[in-house]
Amino acid sequence: MIPLFDLTRQYKEIKEEIINAIDNVLSSGRVILGPEVEKLEKTIADFIGVKYGVGVANGSDALVIALRAMGIQEEDKVITTPYTFFATASSIVRNKGIPIFVDVDKETYNIDLNQVENVLKKEKVFGIIPVHLFGRTVNLEDLNFLKEKYGIKILEDCAQSIGSEGIINNTVKKSGSIGDASIFSFFPTKNLGAYGDGGLIVTNDENIYQNAKSLRVHGTKKKYFHDEIGYNSRLDELQAAILNVKFKYIKKWTEKRIEISKKYAKEFEKRKLDLKYPKTSGKLKVHVFHQYVVEFGSNEKREKVKRHLASKGIGTSIYYPVPLHLQNCFKYLGYKEGSLPVSEKLSKTTLALPIFPELSFEEVEIIVDEIEKALRR
Ligand SMILES: Cc1ncc(COP(=O)(O)O)c(C=O)c1O
């Protein structure tokens, strides 16, 4: 059995620290919005290289609250990718905005910024939500260029990319450092995952920071005085304490993920397998491999490999089987099959393979062996 993701192996390694952290919180009696949340907010903001952090209940809420804190108005248009988790786009509609889906690049699977610019030339939009998908940084230089040239807002969706890097003006920057605001998810499977839900907004903008802080507690800056109607979206102290422990390992765990990705690549190259896998080079962590996603030449091949791996007890997953522009709930937007061909093709041909820091090289070899067997059948 090789699972797609395994939380228990990591827990064995850090159990004592986690239990201590939980005990400290419970013994303190402070379980909502206390010192652990404040510590995490500061730690993540510093790590990304921005001024402020606001812990919230989950990454989906972080998107909704950040967009609203940035000033989105009813019917504002927001560009995003159809090849992402649902929450990226639903955050626009939950703010009564209109999503504009732009197709992704066929190599990086990230939103195609040339196509974004074509939209910006024609339409007035509030902003863009780029997603650093599977942990690969969107080209930050190009993103920044669009932000400055068209005066649009940027909300970076870093739910899958904590610690990933890019370059602007020859300077290394983290994903999440150039948006007007950026969000993170601490869903348990994420590279930095809680033992439950959690999310965070970061920003350099004091106004966005104050708005987000107020929105997470029902629109109050002063308790029981409501300036607007917000949400109940607080990060638990327990989850923050767990994340503060886990954060110490994020560098090591990210490096392990990158090593595993290199091992996969080496095995695929050696066997000359008929599939496409993520290519990265250099020292920069352009990709932190939240997911390791490979692409097959056809849907039949993908299904064949998936079935074979399942029969051998190897976990895989399809991210994402239906691109967002073709979801039932977005039918009213008028997209049809064929509108965004790259995303549509990827949804039929890609497969996520196991990757997590505790996965061994031997397991990678077994997985690749089995893929080879399936492909040669
Ligand atoms: C790209 C992306 N955006 C947003 C989210 C939402 O985060 P959460 O599950 O914490 O609400 C996720 C994760 O699930 C995600 O992968």
XYZ file of C-alpha atoms and ligand atoms in Angstrom:
393
model
C 0.000 0.000 0.000
C 1.372 3.393 -0.976
C -1.151 6.121 -0.201
C -1.410 9.343 -2.188
C -0.808 11.172 1.057
C -0.085 9.959 4.586
C -0.402 12.171 7.639
C 0.464 9.426 10.120
C 4.120 9.052 9.144
C 4.767 12.726 9.835
C 2.849 12.590 13.106
C 5.095 9.797 14.387
C 8.123 12.075 13.922
C 6.722 15.147 15.673
C 4.223 13.591 18.068
C 5.844 14.783 21.285
C 6.088 18.390 20.149
C 2.494 18.373 18.929
C 1.134 16.894 22.142
C 3.082 19.487 24.157
C 1.773 22.324 22.005
C -1.810 21.113 22.400
C -1.351 20.718 26.150
C 0.041 24.258 26.434
C -3.009 25.711 24.716
C -5.492 23.694 26.745
C -3.685 24.503 29.984
C -3.716 28.216 29.129
C -7.497 28.231 28.683
C -7.146 30.583 25.685
C -8.558 28.691 22.705
C -9.726 31.343 20.229
C -7.609 34.141 18.686
C -4.812 34.126 21.240
C -0.997 34.255 21.247
C -0.532 31.179 19.026
C -2.623 32.744 16.237
C -0.702 36.017 16.600
C 2.611 34.159 16.488
C 1.589 32.266 13.350
C 0.364 35.444 11.643
C 3.712 37.118 12.265
C 5.751 34.036 11.354
C 4.038 33.524 8.000
C 4.051 37.243 7.136
C 7.801 37.405 7.874
C 8.451 34.225 5.901
C 6.649 35.591 2.859
C 8.246 39.015 3.291
C 5.130 41.115 3.919
C 3.896 43.192 6.832
C 0.652 41.634 8.033
C -1.045 38.268 8.506
C -4.638 37.499 9.460
C -5.531 33.950 10.509
C -8.972 32.750 9.413
C -10.984 29.527 9.529
C -9.890 28.065 6.166
C -8.428 28.959 2.776
C -11.847 29.347 1.145
C -12.862 31.989 3.682
C -9.451 33.615 3.290
C -10.232 34.163 -0.416
C -13.711 35.565 0.269
C -12.535 37.857 3.052
C -9.408 39.026 1.207
C -11.382 39.952 -1.927
C -13.870 41.869 0.149
C -11.146 43.551 2.202
C -9.558 44.619 -1.103
C -12.781 46.433 -2.028
C -14.534 44.251 -4.613
C -17.996 45.603 -5.538
C -21.100 43.879 -6.933
C -20.683 42.903 -10.629
C -16.938 43.523 -10.585
C -15.121 41.193 -12.960
C -12.261 39.065 -11.686
C -10.012 36.952 -13.922
C -8.985 33.525 -12.748
C -8.063 30.038 -13.900
C -10.569 27.236 -14.516
C -7.949 24.645 -13.594
C -7.919 24.986 -9.818
C -9.855 24.023 -6.716
C -13.428 25.324 -6.712
C -12.911 27.833 -3.871
C -10.716 30.089 -6.020
C -13.608 30.993 -8.294
C -16.490 30.671 -5.836
C -14.899 33.425 -3.737
C -15.640 35.850 -6.587
C -19.302 34.856 -6.784
C -19.659 34.804 -2.992
C -18.719 38.500 -3.265
C -21.332 39.009 -6.038
C -18.581 39.433 -8.607
C -18.279 37.868 -12.076
C -15.510 35.349 -12.791
C -13.742 35.513 -16.138
C -11.983 32.228 -16.793
C -8.742 32.354 -18.769
C -7.079 29.154 -19.947
C -3.820 27.819 -18.528
C -0.395 27.381 -20.039
C 0.139 23.837 -21.270
C 3.582 23.500 -19.674
C 3.122 25.101 -16.241
C -0.658 24.511 -15.829
C -0.800 28.055 -14.428
C -2.992 30.817 -15.845
C -1.701 32.029 -19.219
C -0.737 35.654 -18.600
C -0.617 36.493 -22.327
C -4.266 35.555 -22.581
C -4.944 37.532 -19.403
C -3.436 40.599 -21.054
C -5.701 40.133 -24.083
C -8.705 40.315 -21.746
C -7.295 43.343 -19.931
C -6.923 45.178 -23.259
C -10.651 44.741 -23.894
C -12.380 44.765 -20.526
C -12.362 46.673 -17.278
C -11.679 44.192 -14.514
C -11.274 44.534 -10.765
C -8.409 42.106 -10.538
C -6.869 38.680 -11.031
C -6.660 35.650 -8.780
C -3.651 33.692 -10.021
C -3.157 30.264 -8.457
C 0.327 28.849 -7.975
C -1.009 25.468 -8.954
C 0.372 22.259 -7.459
C 3.093 24.431 -5.877
C 4.548 26.008 -9.029
C 4.977 29.773 -8.899
C 3.205 31.817 -11.552
C 5.700 34.067 -13.370
C 5.911 36.893 -10.817
C 7.638 39.331 -13.149
C 4.860 39.055 -15.733
C 2.196 39.251 -13.049
C 3.733 42.385 -11.598
C 3.983 43.892 -15.068
C 0.228 43.420 -15.611
C -0.541 44.811 -12.178
C 1.409 47.993 -12.890
C 0.399 48.431 -16.522
C -3.340 47.921 -16.024
C -3.736 49.078 -12.412
C -5.544 45.922 -11.419
C -5.641 44.242 -8.046
C -3.969 40.902 -7.464
C -5.037 38.270 -4.953
C -2.516 35.432 -5.021
C -3.967 32.024 -4.213
C -1.028 30.341 -2.455
C -3.115 27.529 -0.958
C -0.769 25.020 -2.634
C 2.462 26.984 -2.805
C 3.788 27.979 0.601
C 7.521 28.654 0.216
C 7.606 28.613 -3.591
C 9.786 31.247 -5.217
C 10.010 33.418 -8.287
C 12.087 36.376 -9.449
C 11.330 40.055 -9.879
C 14.071 42.465 -10.961
C 16.716 39.852 -10.220
C 15.460 39.472 -6.670
C 14.103 36.209 -5.294
C 10.521 36.620 -4.074
C 8.137 34.171 -2.487
C 4.733 33.432 -3.928
C 2.379 35.566 -1.885
C 4.695 38.556 -1.702
C 3.516 40.630 -4.644
C -0.280 40.488 -4.473
C -2.315 43.258 -2.886
C -3.244 40.324 -0.698
C -2.462 36.605 -0.761
C -4.029 33.605 0.880
C -2.892 30.301 2.323
C -4.798 27.166 3.250
C -3.756 24.886 6.100
C -6.024 22.024 5.062
C -4.336 18.876 6.472
C -2.950 17.721 3.102
C -1.290 21.055 2.335
C 2.501 21.460 2.530
C 1.917 23.219 5.855
C -1.187 21.458 7.114
C -3.143 21.674 10.355
C -5.062 18.820 11.998
C -8.290 20.384 10.847
C -9.116 23.512 8.861
C -7.198 26.759 8.837
C -6.313 29.641 6.555
C -4.417 32.917 6.460
C -4.391 36.196 4.548
C -1.197 38.208 4.135
C -0.856 41.765 2.876
C 1.391 44.816 2.941
C -1.627 47.108 2.888
C -2.699 48.371 6.311
C -6.240 49.056 5.095
C -6.724 45.520 3.740
C -5.251 44.170 6.973
C -7.666 46.135 9.177
C -10.644 45.229 6.950
C -9.775 41.523 7.012
C -9.317 41.537 10.779
C -12.722 43.109 11.209
C -14.478 40.876 8.651
C -13.316 37.667 10.365
C -15.201 38.682 13.544
C -18.580 39.804 12.168
C -17.377 43.180 10.927
C -16.263 44.556 14.272
C -13.237 46.648 15.050
C -14.548 47.107 18.602
C -16.351 44.155 20.214
C -20.153 44.346 19.858
C -19.967 47.433 17.580
C -20.617 46.320 13.993
C -19.546 48.572 11.129
C -20.556 46.013 8.525
C -21.792 42.444 8.281
C -18.813 40.115 8.287
C -18.260 36.448 9.047
C -17.366 34.148 11.872
C -14.051 32.947 10.488
C -11.440 32.567 13.172
C -8.384 30.351 13.284
C -8.361 28.109 16.370
C -5.524 28.462 18.863
C -5.066 24.685 18.780
C -4.580 24.640 15.020
C -2.277 27.684 15.196
C -0.180 25.999 17.915
C 0.115 22.868 15.737
C 1.080 24.986 12.738
C 3.691 26.851 14.789
C 5.327 23.497 15.534
C 5.092 22.299 11.952
C 6.393 25.559 10.489
C 9.849 24.786 11.914
C 10.042 21.868 9.482
C 8.683 23.535 6.359
C 12.116 24.119 4.805
C 13.189 20.499 5.369
C 9.856 19.098 4.188
C 9.897 21.260 1.062
C 13.376 20.038 0.234
C 12.216 16.444 0.662
C 9.352 17.051 -1.767
C 11.775 18.521 -4.299
C 14.129 15.526 -3.886
C 11.236 13.135 -4.456
C 10.251 15.036 -7.597
C 13.827 14.642 -8.869
C 13.733 10.937 -8.122
C 10.498 10.557 -10.114
C 12.044 12.513 -13.015
C 15.197 10.353 -12.952
C 13.158 7.147 -13.004
C 10.939 8.362 -15.850
C 13.948 9.438 -17.902
C 15.790 6.190 -17.311
C 12.845 4.152 -18.561
C 11.852 6.569 -21.326
C 8.210 6.380 -20.369
C 5.556 7.887 -22.559
C 4.291 10.558 -20.180
C 4.969 14.193 -19.398
C 6.245 15.167 -15.960
C 7.031 18.543 -14.343
C 10.354 20.052 -15.419
C 12.229 22.445 -13.182
C 15.856 23.451 -12.951
C 18.175 25.654 -10.912
C 18.345 26.405 -7.237
C 15.208 28.488 -7.061
C 12.225 26.735 -5.495
C 9.937 27.574 -8.398
C 7.990 24.433 -7.554
C 7.339 23.112 -4.038
C 5.479 20.038 -5.303
C 2.308 20.200 -3.306
C 1.196 17.693 -5.924
C 3.270 15.683 -8.374
C 1.131 15.637 -11.482
C 1.980 13.746 -14.660
C 0.227 13.901 -18.014
C -0.603 11.065 -20.399
C -1.225 11.274 -24.126
C -4.886 10.344 -23.803
C -7.726 9.835 -21.381
C -7.637 6.064 -22.025
C -3.968 5.886 -20.990
C -4.623 7.931 -17.849
C -7.509 5.691 -16.862
C -5.519 2.531 -17.596
C -2.613 3.661 -15.390
C -4.935 4.856 -12.648
C -6.762 1.514 -12.598
C -3.545 -0.480 -12.580
C -2.030 1.560 -9.721
C -5.240 1.186 -7.714
C -5.082 -2.596 -8.192
C -1.576 -2.504 -6.658
C -2.688 -0.405 -3.690
C -1.077 2.796 -4.964
C -3.108 5.938 -4.378
C -3.589 8.544 -7.097
C -6.016 11.371 -7.679
C -7.351 13.502 -10.494
C -6.917 17.244 -10.043
C -9.346 18.360 -11.429
C -11.818 16.170 -13.307
C -14.110 19.036 -14.362
C -12.594 22.445 -15.109
C -14.496 25.191 -13.356
C -15.950 26.845 -16.478
C -17.841 23.590 -17.148
C -19.218 23.148 -13.626
C -23.012 23.125 -13.403
C -23.071 26.053 -11.003
C -21.195 28.239 -13.519
C -23.374 27.359 -16.534
C -24.944 30.821 -16.409
C -21.563 32.310 -17.374
C -22.007 30.822 -20.848
C -18.806 28.810 -21.307
C -19.109 25.744 -23.544
C -17.024 22.613 -24.027
C -14.090 23.731 -26.174
C -13.966 27.277 -24.732
C -10.795 26.634 -22.746
C -9.141 23.678 -24.442
C -5.936 23.316 -22.440
C -7.753 23.040 -19.097
C -10.267 20.661 -20.634
C -7.524 18.429 -21.979
C -5.602 18.426 -18.688
C -8.706 17.437 -16.762
C -8.855 14.306 -18.936
C -5.184 13.382 -19.081
C -3.394 14.260 -15.831
C -2.875 12.145 -12.743
C -1.469 13.095 -9.328
C 0.990 10.554 -7.931
C 1.923 10.103 -4.264
C 4.156 12.835 -2.875
C 4.760 13.754 0.742
C 8.038 14.315 2.607
C 8.066 10.877 4.210
C 7.631 8.962 0.927
C 10.741 6.818 0.363
C 12.780 6.554 -2.843
C 12.040 2.808 -2.850
C 8.340 3.597 -2.931
C 8.888 5.986 -5.841
C 10.651 3.158 -7.702
C 7.732 0.809 -7.048
C 5.256 3.424 -8.306
C 7.257 4.042 -11.477
C 7.678 0.275 -12.037
C 3.931 -0.134 -11.917
C 3.321 2.836 -14.245
C 5.782 1.251 -16.674
C 3.929 -2.065 -16.523
C 0.594 -0.365 -17.129
C 1.946 1.618 -20.105
C 3.589 -1.404 -21.742
C 0.413 -3.471 -21.627
C -5.960 26.394 -4.929
C -6.805 26.333 -3.697
N -7.496 27.426 -3.321
C -8.245 27.421 -2.225
C -8.352 26.315 -1.415
C -9.282 26.343 -0.248
O -8.684 26.071 0.958
P -9.516 25.361 2.140
O -9.712 23.946 1.801
O -8.617 25.576 3.324
O -10.795 26.108 2.293
C -7.616 25.162 -1.749
C -7.581 23.949 -0.924
O -8.347 23.187 -0.613
C -6.853 25.168 -2.931
O -6.170 24.081 -3.310
